[in-house]
XYZ file of C-alpha atoms in Angstrom:
669
model
C 33.736 -62.423 66.286
C 35.604 -65.425 64.695
C 38.618 -66.930 66.137
C 40.945 -67.862 63.574
C 44.200 -70.300 63.892
C 47.302 -70.052 61.590
C 50.043 -72.580 61.650
C 53.391 -72.654 59.868
C 55.523 -75.901 59.811
C 58.833 -74.414 58.989
C 62.140 -76.754 58.913
C 63.074 -75.847 62.645
C 59.894 -74.007 64.163
C 56.549 -74.729 64.180
C 54.429 -71.546 64.889
C 50.629 -71.186 65.910
C 48.849 -67.599 65.963
C 45.017 -66.970 67.123
C 43.453 -63.732 65.441
C 40.299 -62.176 66.095
C 38.715 -61.653 62.562
C 41.817 -60.967 60.748
C 41.922 -57.883 63.211
C 44.264 -58.179 66.004
C 46.791 -61.203 67.196
C 45.642 -62.904 70.210
C 48.405 -64.850 71.423
C 51.480 -66.743 69.391
C 53.671 -69.697 70.300
C 56.340 -71.799 68.957
C 57.459 -75.118 69.145
C 60.252 -77.480 67.536
C 59.191 -79.034 64.057
C 59.248 -82.548 64.487
C 60.408 -84.061 61.104
C 59.877 -87.529 62.388
C 56.131 -86.848 62.736
C 55.050 -83.470 61.907
C 51.758 -83.579 64.146
C 53.658 -83.745 67.483
C 55.508 -80.061 66.559
C 51.762 -79.046 65.409
C 50.048 -80.382 68.425
C 52.512 -78.551 70.929
C 52.278 -75.218 69.281
C 48.877 -75.160 69.097
C 48.388 -76.298 72.753
C 50.863 -73.797 73.701
C 48.973 -70.984 72.005
C 45.704 -72.438 73.388
C 47.007 -72.119 77.051
C 48.533 -68.572 76.500
C 45.332 -67.122 75.035
C 42.756 -68.802 76.997
C 40.730 -69.992 73.969
C 38.628 -72.935 73.829
C 39.469 -75.205 70.913
C 35.722 -75.364 70.150
C 35.807 -71.882 69.527
C 38.143 -72.042 66.524
C 36.198 -71.485 63.240
C 38.829 -71.530 60.583
C 42.443 -73.285 60.639
C 45.190 -72.591 58.214
C 48.376 -74.266 57.316
C 51.439 -72.833 55.562
C 54.793 -74.587 55.450
C 58.235 -74.536 53.964
C 58.375 -78.331 53.997
C 57.959 -78.753 50.078
C 60.422 -75.898 49.307
C 63.004 -77.133 51.816
C 62.447 -80.899 50.251
C 63.223 -79.715 46.682
C 66.285 -77.464 48.075
C 67.728 -80.236 49.956
C 67.002 -82.908 47.171
C 64.501 -84.890 49.322
C 61.277 -86.726 48.388
C 60.113 -89.988 47.434
C 61.490 -92.187 44.418
C 59.071 -91.825 41.477
C 58.800 -92.654 37.674
C 58.194 -90.729 34.799
C 56.161 -92.056 31.714
C 57.171 -89.382 29.129
C 54.902 -89.956 25.984
C 55.644 -88.573 22.495
C 59.167 -87.396 23.577
C 62.798 -88.443 22.829
C 65.926 -89.365 24.681
C 67.409 -85.832 24.081
C 64.071 -83.946 25.743
C 64.977 -85.210 28.968
C 68.278 -82.776 28.707
C 65.803 -79.798 28.701
C 64.870 -78.035 31.531
C 67.154 -79.921 34.125
C 64.816 -82.981 33.703
C 67.505 -85.390 33.501
C 69.221 -84.083 36.724
C 65.724 -83.996 38.512
C 65.186 -87.650 37.364
C 68.878 -88.532 38.811
C 68.470 -92.394 39.253
C 64.736 -92.486 39.266
C 63.185 -94.398 36.250
C 61.796 -93.100 32.929
C 59.719 -94.926 30.449
C 59.787 -93.238 26.944
C 57.059 -94.229 24.658
C 55.299 -93.005 21.268
C 52.266 -91.175 21.246
C 51.139 -87.717 22.058
C 49.475 -85.137 19.730
C 50.334 -81.950 17.761
C 49.787 -78.334 18.576
C 46.330 -78.636 17.154
C 45.209 -81.646 19.288
C 45.312 -84.251 16.818
C 47.146 -87.735 17.351
C 50.530 -88.249 16.049
C 50.873 -92.138 17.226
C 48.485 -94.490 19.180
C 49.419 -95.408 22.569
C 50.492 -98.766 23.663
C 48.749 -98.785 27.025
C 49.953 -102.856 27.468
C 53.547 -101.746 27.306
C 53.158 -98.853 30.014
C 50.962 -101.450 32.198
C 53.962 -104.038 32.139
C 56.778 -101.400 32.623
C 54.717 -99.505 35.644
C 54.084 -102.688 37.224
C 57.902 -103.773 37.373
C 58.515 -100.627 39.140
C 59.811 -99.987 42.449
C 58.461 -96.510 43.283
C 56.213 -94.747 45.638
C 54.437 -92.694 42.574
C 54.070 -91.953 39.020
C 54.348 -88.834 36.827
C 53.012 -88.751 33.326
C 53.576 -86.168 30.685
C 52.596 -86.368 26.960
C 53.508 -84.167 24.001
C 51.144 -81.485 23.836
C 49.306 -82.820 26.520
C 47.474 -79.391 27.222
C 45.984 -79.115 23.894
C 44.762 -82.952 24.242
C 45.124 -84.966 27.462
C 43.666 -87.947 26.100
C 46.977 -90.172 26.334
C 48.133 -88.672 29.629
C 44.465 -89.818 30.906
C 44.676 -93.356 29.247
C 48.286 -93.738 30.949
C 46.906 -92.601 34.249
C 44.113 -95.248 34.232
C 46.248 -98.236 33.361
C 49.014 -97.227 35.652
C 46.714 -96.759 38.673
C 44.626 -100.062 38.152
C 48.226 -101.703 37.799
C 49.961 -100.254 41.003
C 47.715 -98.494 42.672
C 50.124 -95.798 43.431
C 49.326 -92.060 43.189
C 49.415 -90.663 39.711
C 50.161 -87.092 38.747
C 49.423 -85.959 35.013
C 51.172 -82.759 33.649
C 47.802 -81.384 32.194
C 46.503 -81.026 35.673
C 48.993 -79.048 37.092
C 49.372 -76.186 33.904
C 47.516 -75.339 31.126
C 50.489 -74.093 29.337
C 52.945 -75.284 26.368
C 56.412 -77.016 27.355
C 56.332 -80.283 27.557
C 59.784 -80.829 29.532
C 58.998 -78.073 32.135
C 55.610 -79.546 32.448
C 56.998 -82.774 32.757
C 59.561 -81.587 35.579
C 56.525 -80.107 37.569
C 54.547 -83.335 37.526
C 57.800 -85.250 38.533
C 58.352 -83.032 41.601
C 54.610 -82.992 42.272
C 54.552 -86.861 42.533
C 57.984 -86.925 44.407
C 56.172 -84.446 47.082
C 52.609 -86.474 47.301
C 54.130 -88.771 50.216
C 55.412 -85.829 52.376
C 52.439 -83.526 51.795
C 49.973 -86.562 52.613
C 51.797 -87.142 55.747
C 52.031 -83.628 56.668
C 48.196 -82.700 55.927
C 46.834 -85.529 57.453
C 49.057 -85.714 60.753
C 48.291 -81.814 61.055
C 44.249 -82.636 60.860
C 44.772 -85.531 63.124
C 46.464 -83.239 65.607
C 43.882 -80.638 65.562
C 41.185 -83.133 65.981
C 42.701 -84.451 68.979
C 42.878 -81.027 70.715
C 39.372 -80.556 70.031
C 39.456 -78.446 67.061
C 36.863 -79.215 64.493
C 37.297 -76.195 61.765
C 37.959 -76.611 58.359
C 41.623 -76.669 57.353
C 43.100 -74.739 54.770
C 46.575 -74.581 53.055
C 48.448 -71.797 51.707
C 49.500 -72.013 47.935
C 52.870 -70.398 46.508
C 50.882 -67.540 45.143
C 49.620 -66.649 48.716
C 46.082 -67.684 48.008
C 44.429 -70.340 50.086
C 43.410 -73.987 49.056
C 41.585 -76.942 50.922
C 43.720 -79.541 52.521
C 42.118 -82.132 50.110
C 43.400 -79.992 47.126
C 46.771 -79.527 48.486
C 47.053 -83.519 48.985
C 46.380 -83.961 45.440
C 48.627 -81.135 43.667
C 51.468 -80.668 46.569
C 53.571 -79.071 44.122
C 51.156 -75.668 44.395
C 52.299 -75.574 48.085
C 55.952 -74.979 47.037
C 57.156 -71.772 48.419
C 53.669 -71.576 50.564
C 55.614 -70.507 53.584
C 57.285 -67.649 51.795
C 54.128 -66.755 50.256
C 52.304 -66.565 53.557
C 55.274 -64.663 55.024
C 54.469 -61.829 52.361
C 50.696 -61.814 52.993
C 51.738 -61.579 56.872
C 54.350 -58.834 56.187
C 51.707 -56.622 54.738
C 49.394 -57.110 57.456
C 52.030 -56.399 60.273
C 53.929 -53.357 58.554
C 51.462 -51.576 56.275
C 54.488 -51.341 53.753
C 53.443 -50.901 50.221
C 56.870 -51.275 48.598
C 59.838 -53.493 50.449
C 61.944 -56.364 50.061
C 60.639 -58.878 52.418
C 63.235 -61.262 53.620
C 62.381 -64.341 55.725
C 65.062 -66.316 57.352
C 64.125 -69.644 58.499
C 66.280 -72.825 59.453
C 66.876 -73.984 56.235
C 66.453 -71.021 53.678
C 66.185 -67.356 53.422
C 63.438 -66.430 51.091
C 63.177 -63.048 49.663
C 60.486 -61.399 47.614
C 59.365 -57.836 46.317
C 56.112 -56.423 47.556
C 54.967 -53.806 45.600
C 51.705 -51.780 45.888
C 51.079 -53.832 49.021
C 51.085 -57.100 47.154
C 53.493 -59.892 46.273
C 54.808 -59.549 42.769
C 53.947 -62.838 40.793
C 56.766 -64.991 38.529
C 55.787 -64.840 35.238
C 57.952 -67.618 34.498
C 56.828 -69.912 37.333
C 58.428 -70.584 40.508
C 61.907 -71.428 40.854
C 63.163 -73.787 43.927
C 66.928 -74.452 43.976
C 67.833 -75.429 40.592
C 64.025 -76.225 39.365
C 62.237 -74.160 37.271
C 58.426 -75.137 37.283
C 55.419 -74.128 35.851
C 53.647 -73.347 39.457
C 52.187 -70.125 39.702
C 53.858 -68.574 42.813
C 55.375 -65.342 44.284
C 58.775 -64.165 42.486
C 60.593 -65.564 45.301
C 64.291 -66.143 45.417
C 65.196 -68.926 47.775
C 68.517 -69.260 48.967
C 69.866 -72.621 50.874
C 70.885 -69.957 53.891
C 69.426 -70.088 57.188
C 69.930 -70.167 60.952
C 70.642 -73.930 60.728
C 72.626 -74.024 57.515
C 75.986 -75.966 57.665
C 79.229 -74.408 58.331
C 82.116 -75.323 56.267
C 85.589 -73.980 56.074
C 86.703 -73.659 52.368
C 90.311 -73.756 51.066
C 91.093 -70.341 49.542
C 94.922 -70.413 48.346
C 96.710 -70.907 51.996
C 93.839 -69.413 53.963
C 90.292 -70.686 54.954
C 87.091 -69.473 54.658
C 83.503 -69.762 56.217
C 80.762 -70.886 53.751
C 77.273 -71.566 54.697
C 74.826 -74.201 53.293
C 72.873 -75.037 51.261
C 72.476 -78.134 53.193
C 70.718 -77.668 56.644
C 72.101 -79.369 59.880
C 70.707 -79.676 63.349
C 72.569 -77.151 65.815
C 74.790 -78.787 68.066
C 73.002 -77.064 70.847
C 69.833 -78.398 69.730
C 70.591 -82.005 69.445
C 72.765 -81.713 72.912
C 69.123 -81.233 74.534
C 67.947 -84.074 73.222
C 71.105 -86.352 74.194
C 73.213 -84.502 76.527
C 75.452 -87.247 77.907
C 76.525 -88.493 74.373
C 76.934 -85.224 72.673
C 79.166 -83.743 75.586
C 81.074 -87.004 76.072
C 82.024 -87.039 72.124
C 82.923 -83.396 72.214
C 85.065 -83.379 75.244
C 86.849 -86.433 73.741
C 87.530 -84.625 70.221
C 88.470 -81.497 72.019
C 91.296 -83.643 74.057
C 92.842 -84.993 70.796
C 95.800 -83.394 69.575
C 94.684 -83.549 65.870
C 91.141 -82.456 64.578
C 89.177 -85.140 63.103
C 87.098 -84.734 59.938
C 83.799 -85.322 61.467
C 84.327 -83.559 64.729
C 81.098 -81.797 66.135
C 79.092 -83.534 63.835
C 76.332 -86.246 64.790
C 73.838 -88.317 63.184
C 70.492 -89.803 63.846
C 67.512 -91.799 62.056
C 64.320 -90.139 61.163
C 61.364 -92.932 61.830
C 58.505 -93.345 59.308
C 60.208 -92.237 55.999
C 59.983 -94.349 52.737
C 63.071 -96.389 51.889
C 62.238 -97.543 48.840
C 64.988 -97.959 46.011
C 68.078 -97.625 48.507
C 71.434 -99.373 47.309
C 72.938 -101.889 49.268
C 75.671 -99.589 50.623
C 72.967 -97.104 51.612
C 71.021 -99.682 53.256
C 74.057 -101.063 55.203
C 74.954 -97.114 56.328
C 71.064 -96.952 57.406
C 71.239 -100.031 59.726
C 73.938 -98.328 61.656
C 71.939 -95.259 62.314
C 69.189 -95.613 65.074
C 66.891 -93.082 66.581
C 69.701 -92.822 69.245
C 72.256 -89.891 68.463
C 75.686 -91.454 67.329
C 78.796 -89.511 66.639
C 79.196 -89.328 62.698
C 82.757 -90.616 62.985
C 81.327 -93.955 64.519
C 78.819 -94.298 61.534
C 81.071 -93.656 58.626
C 83.912 -96.178 57.731
C 84.832 -94.961 54.401
C 84.642 -92.229 51.544
C 81.631 -94.423 50.063
C 79.720 -94.479 53.267
C 80.025 -90.659 52.943
C 78.437 -90.759 49.509
C 75.839 -93.221 50.680
C 74.973 -90.914 53.864
C 74.491 -87.880 51.528
C 71.833 -90.052 49.820
C 70.119 -90.816 53.076
C 69.935 -87.087 54.177
C 68.664 -86.241 50.604
C 66.172 -88.766 50.983
C 65.003 -87.614 54.476
C 65.859 -90.948 56.228
C 68.678 -89.256 58.665
C 69.248 -85.955 60.099
C 73.266 -84.449 60.450
C 74.019 -82.331 63.255
C 76.902 -79.917 63.273
C 78.250 -76.459 63.998
C 75.493 -73.843 62.433
C 75.015 -70.199 62.676
C 72.773 -70.753 65.356
C 75.395 -72.205 67.263
C 77.496 -68.925 66.741
C 74.585 -66.779 67.867
C 74.494 -68.983 71.035
C 78.255 -68.663 71.463
C 77.781 -64.623 71.181
C 74.834 -64.553 73.644
C 72.460 -63.546 70.982
C 70.242 -66.587 70.606
C 70.052 -68.832 74.141
C 67.152 -70.973 73.331
C 69.274 -74.381 73.633
C 72.651 -75.952 74.987
C 75.184 -73.002 74.529
C 78.181 -74.678 76.108
C 77.645 -77.579 73.179
C 77.734 -74.565 70.717
C 80.892 -73.424 72.416
C 82.808 -76.824 72.335
C 81.306 -77.316 68.431
C 82.829 -73.654 67.709
C 86.202 -74.337 69.415
C 86.471 -77.602 67.355
C 85.790 -75.833 64.156
C 88.352 -73.221 65.123
C 90.933 -75.900 65.336
C 90.911 -76.596 61.711
C 94.058 -75.971 60.177
C 94.487 -73.549 56.937
C 96.850 -74.538 53.953
C 99.613 -72.833 55.934
C 99.185 -74.698 59.036
C 97.698 -72.079 60.974
C 94.675 -72.473 63.113
C 91.698 -71.130 61.521
C 90.409 -69.225 64.819
C 92.000 -68.460 68.213
C 88.882 -68.887 70.315
C 85.320 -70.195 70.208
C 83.933 -66.548 70.188
C 86.379 -65.399 67.541
C 84.770 -68.413 65.510
C 81.386 -67.574 66.171
C 81.994 -63.920 65.216
C 83.275 -65.204 61.711
C 80.264 -67.366 61.304
C 77.760 -64.442 62.030
C 79.785 -62.183 59.848
C 79.308 -64.828 56.799
C 75.656 -64.924 57.429
C 75.023 -60.992 57.264
C 77.395 -61.018 54.198
C 75.392 -63.814 52.456
C 72.162 -62.094 53.477
C 73.119 -58.732 52.397
C 74.336 -60.300 49.016
C 71.257 -62.112 48.672
C 69.019 -59.102 49.074
C 71.278 -56.996 46.531
C 70.850 -59.708 43.941
C 66.928 -59.595 44.582
C 67.360 -56.050 44.199
C 69.292 -55.948 40.932
C 67.020 -58.745 39.563
C 64.028 -56.393 40.014
C 65.777 -53.635 38.340
C 66.339 -55.591 35.349
C 69.973 -56.265 35.503
C 71.234 -58.653 33.202
C 73.215 -60.735 35.748
C 71.986 -59.902 39.158
C 74.550 -62.334 41.115
C 77.714 -60.634 39.514
C 76.317 -57.421 40.272
C 75.745 -58.274 43.980
C 79.248 -59.504 44.223
C 80.983 -56.647 42.109
C 84.065 -54.734 44.095
C 82.708 -51.306 43.334
C 79.129 -52.310 44.544
C 80.816 -53.244 47.993
C 83.106 -50.363 47.929
C 80.224 -48.209 47.601
C 78.697 -50.117 50.498
C 81.809 -49.285 52.649
C 81.586 -45.836 51.505
C 85.406 -46.023 51.236
C 87.032 -42.788 51.087
C 88.829 -41.664 47.911
C 89.519 -39.474 45.087
C 86.419 -41.264 43.636
C 83.668 -41.121 46.432
C 80.613 -43.959 45.771
C 77.737 -44.809 48.000
C 75.796 -47.936 47.708
C 72.555 -48.416 49.048
C 69.493 -50.654 48.978
C 66.632 -48.273 47.764
C 63.489 -49.652 49.515
C 63.219 -50.849 53.223
C 63.916 -54.447 54.230
C 61.289 -56.208 56.162
C 63.058 -58.929 58.356
C 61.286 -61.833 59.520
C 62.013 -65.181 61.356
C 62.780 -66.192 64.557
C 66.353 -64.680 64.220
C 65.922 -61.708 62.600
C 65.739 -59.220 65.485
C 69.082 -60.482 66.441
C 70.579 -60.736 62.572
C 68.848 -58.197 60.378
C 69.865 -54.925 62.230
C 73.604 -55.877 60.965
C 72.425 -56.516 57.271
C 70.445 -53.414 57.280
C 73.649 -51.485 58.171
C 75.652 -53.810 55.719
C 72.993 -52.534 53.133
C 72.620 -48.854 54.361
C 69.206 -49.287 54.380
C 65.667 -49.270 56.565
C 65.233 -52.133 58.389
C 61.675 -53.105 59.600
C 61.277 -55.655 62.278
C 57.772 -55.731 63.336
C 56.316 -57.461 66.336
C 55.235 -60.777 65.535
C 57.309 -61.144 62.832
C 58.648 -64.130 63.948
C 55.053 -65.905 62.861
C 54.460 -63.989 60.019
C 53.798 -67.172 58.092
C 51.244 -68.373 60.505
C 49.598 -64.716 60.334
C 49.465 -64.761 56.547
C 48.011 -68.014 56.339
C 44.929 -66.728 58.233
C 44.694 -63.468 56.674
C 44.618 -64.821 53.032
C 41.986 -65.613 50.455
C 41.167 -68.388 48.201
C 41.845 -67.896 44.413
C 41.686 -70.526 41.838
C 42.704 -70.235 38.203
C 41.401 -71.992 35.260
C 42.456 -71.435 31.776
C 42.477 -72.945 28.275
C 43.060 -72.040 24.687
C 41.005 -71.572 21.410
C 43.148 -72.526 18.154
C 42.292 -72.684 14.466
C 43.815 -75.571 12.786
C 42.502 -74.434 9.431
C 40.473 -71.547 7.988
C 37.042 -71.383 9.511
C 37.700 -74.412 12.074
C 37.730 -72.950 15.595
C 38.794 -75.629 18.431
C 38.310 -75.219 21.896
C 40.367 -77.393 24.203
C 37.800 -78.258 26.785
C 38.569 -80.862 29.465
C 39.839 -84.207 28.555
C 38.255 -83.794 24.683
C 38.902 -80.987 22.423
C 35.603 -79.661 20.443
C 35.459 -78.073 17.200
C 33.139 -75.213 16.344
C 32.525 -73.128 12.817
C 33.218 -69.661 14.392
C 35.160 -68.193 16.611
C 32.859 -66.791 18.981
C 31.178 -69.993 19.582
C 34.421 -71.874 20.567
C 35.290 -68.807 22.987
C 31.807 -68.770 24.643
C 31.987 -72.751 25.144
C 35.439 -72.591 26.378
C 34.528 -69.466 29.118
C 31.287 -71.496 30.064
C 33.700 -74.723 30.738
C 36.150 -72.652 32.657
C 33.793 -70.522 34.951
C 32.069 -73.906 35.869
C 35.582 -75.674 36.735
C 36.596 -72.706 38.698
C 33.428 -72.135 40.683
C 33.747 -75.431 41.495
C 37.291 -75.395 42.744
C 36.484 -72.475 44.653
C 33.708 -74.076 46.196
C 35.513 -77.361 47.129
C 38.062 -75.108 48.672
C 35.420 -73.850 50.796
C 34.151 -70.270 49.474
C 30.740 -69.548 50.186
C 30.356 -66.321 48.035
C 32.488 -66.857 44.893
C 33.340 -63.740 42.588
C 34.354 -64.807 39.032
C 36.386 -62.666 36.776
C 37.136 -63.396 33.204
C 40.012 -62.222 30.524
C 40.447 -62.697 26.855
C 43.841 -62.620 25.130
C 42.541 -62.960 21.500
C 45.564 -63.012 18.829
C 44.607 -61.817 15.266
C 47.059 -60.927 12.222
C 45.956 -59.100 9.239
C 46.863 -60.866 5.979
C 45.901 -59.072 2.508
C 43.398 -56.817 4.204
C 41.680 -59.695 5.910
C 41.951 -60.049 9.632
C 42.674 -63.766 10.694
C 42.279 -65.395 13.898
C 45.404 -67.335 15.322
C 44.486 -68.297 18.831
C 42.727 -67.023 22.107
C 43.691 -67.620 25.803
C 40.788 -67.402 28.115
C 41.829 -67.020 32.091
C 38.875 -67.289 34.485
C 39.468 -66.216 38.230
C 37.619 -67.546 41.238
C 37.976 -65.631 44.104
C 36.555 -65.423 47.817
C 37.098 -65.910 51.617
C 36.763 -69.452 53.086
C 33.755 -70.225 55.012
C 33.998 -69.552 58.471
C 31.947 -71.450 61.053
C 29.830 -69.082 63.338
C 30.805 -69.836 67.054
C 29.581 -67.576 70.486
C 33.018 -66.463 71.702
C 33.355 -64.946 75.248
C 33.685 -61.200 75.012
C 36.530 -61.369 77.520
C 38.852 -62.249 74.624
């Protein structure tokens, strides 16, 4: 009997679960995620689950990690400052696929080069110019994308070598992440990968260190965005593949927990709510690549709709005519209840002083503190000035900000992960309502009361009591979650504008089953599986709002950790054979294309290369027994009664279970 350890580091909680041979849960535990040093939260969660189970650390045969870290970083606009080297593209190409917006103020170098669709060189590459430019950049990593780099990656490889030699910084090439065409989208994927490298290296490195300190010497796997597993070393090289890792693991876990064949799986965390469709017991994969926030990447991942909506979403009061309405997110804030536990005297003294004032303040019930150990490369002078006022001790936000420009600088610091902001959240509302009582409910009540004192356009208080305010926030969470689930359902049904459909007045009339001459009933047609720490207290209302069956399984609050240890390794390698001219068949093999005189020779050579690469990937991930499957998609056309070869795509899939060390485990478990 093998003992397996699953760990999930979410935005708020780090979960740990121990399982017997994927057959049953032995024990589970939670600890707060420690953003300044993720190893602390990992260590606390694992130590707690070991204590609860009585399992010896040396008995653990495999450890697996899923994480929402990369997803949350992209949703919140976090990540290191990076540079893009864009080979063979024009300035106008930066506008495609949201690449310019993703770059923001990060540097980009446009340079001649690249290849044709057939893999022939368009222009020579000036590697000296790249070397000189790269050496002058104050960045943490580089991304490189060349025109038709998947058909011939020679220029990406050459640029990578000179950048590494000149800077010693991590470099991501676009052809290493995807074999598909679409230069701007591939460049975006490489850019985001480079931005995440530092975060992911810290997470995995510190997680491995924490496990070793506890006496766990098992191999560590990481969940990819499609729910499959990869080795820790592979995840450090290609962190972009871990976006939606946590949500993908939750789908695998939901299937194991409920046995459901078809359902909408909704996982509410601190920062995001992730919704995916499970059909025939398997997660549906997004054919267009993973979307996180505004970014559409080339990463194969679960078809997940990620919303900046969670228990720790910032609560805002937005003007609506003369009234104000509660809105949530998309940014995360630490709940006031939580930060009050870290600095009770400062938080309560500040809240009491704010409540004693006759006029509500702009920054009431909001606090800030610095996150240690984060990369502060490339900050403006003003951002550095604001950062200097913030320490790891909790400060009232009003004491840190002295102008509107300071507020803009603070947003930059938050997006870079250098500081954390605390304020009223749905978690605080649930504390006031008695539905969730993990931390300081008195601090939550004061924060809700301060929020309730805000004035509308008519001069009236927004709410008359802390409980009234909390109920409005909880209702806003129910409405937003239900609307997000409706969007997912309409999208799966192929509705052209699922967002508009989910908000249509007739849909909401049907949900409420309003009586009248025309009677309508609207309901979600599949069950909702509610996962996450707060699902048991929030999703019954969501199910009632949608007139849908709601499944709230035991251990649903650690579904991600369960999915992490019940997944499989799945490595994909794909490549193309093209026909540049009649009688010439070009196999795009590795770094150098190779020409053949007939199609079958080219296809066989490509298939052999891809099989070897996929086999090696799976073995590197720790698979002992690899199963290979091959698919060929050959496109031909008929011209004047002759069948002509156009191109072919070969996909090789390598699958298997990660190798599990054998241990003699006490049968008393």
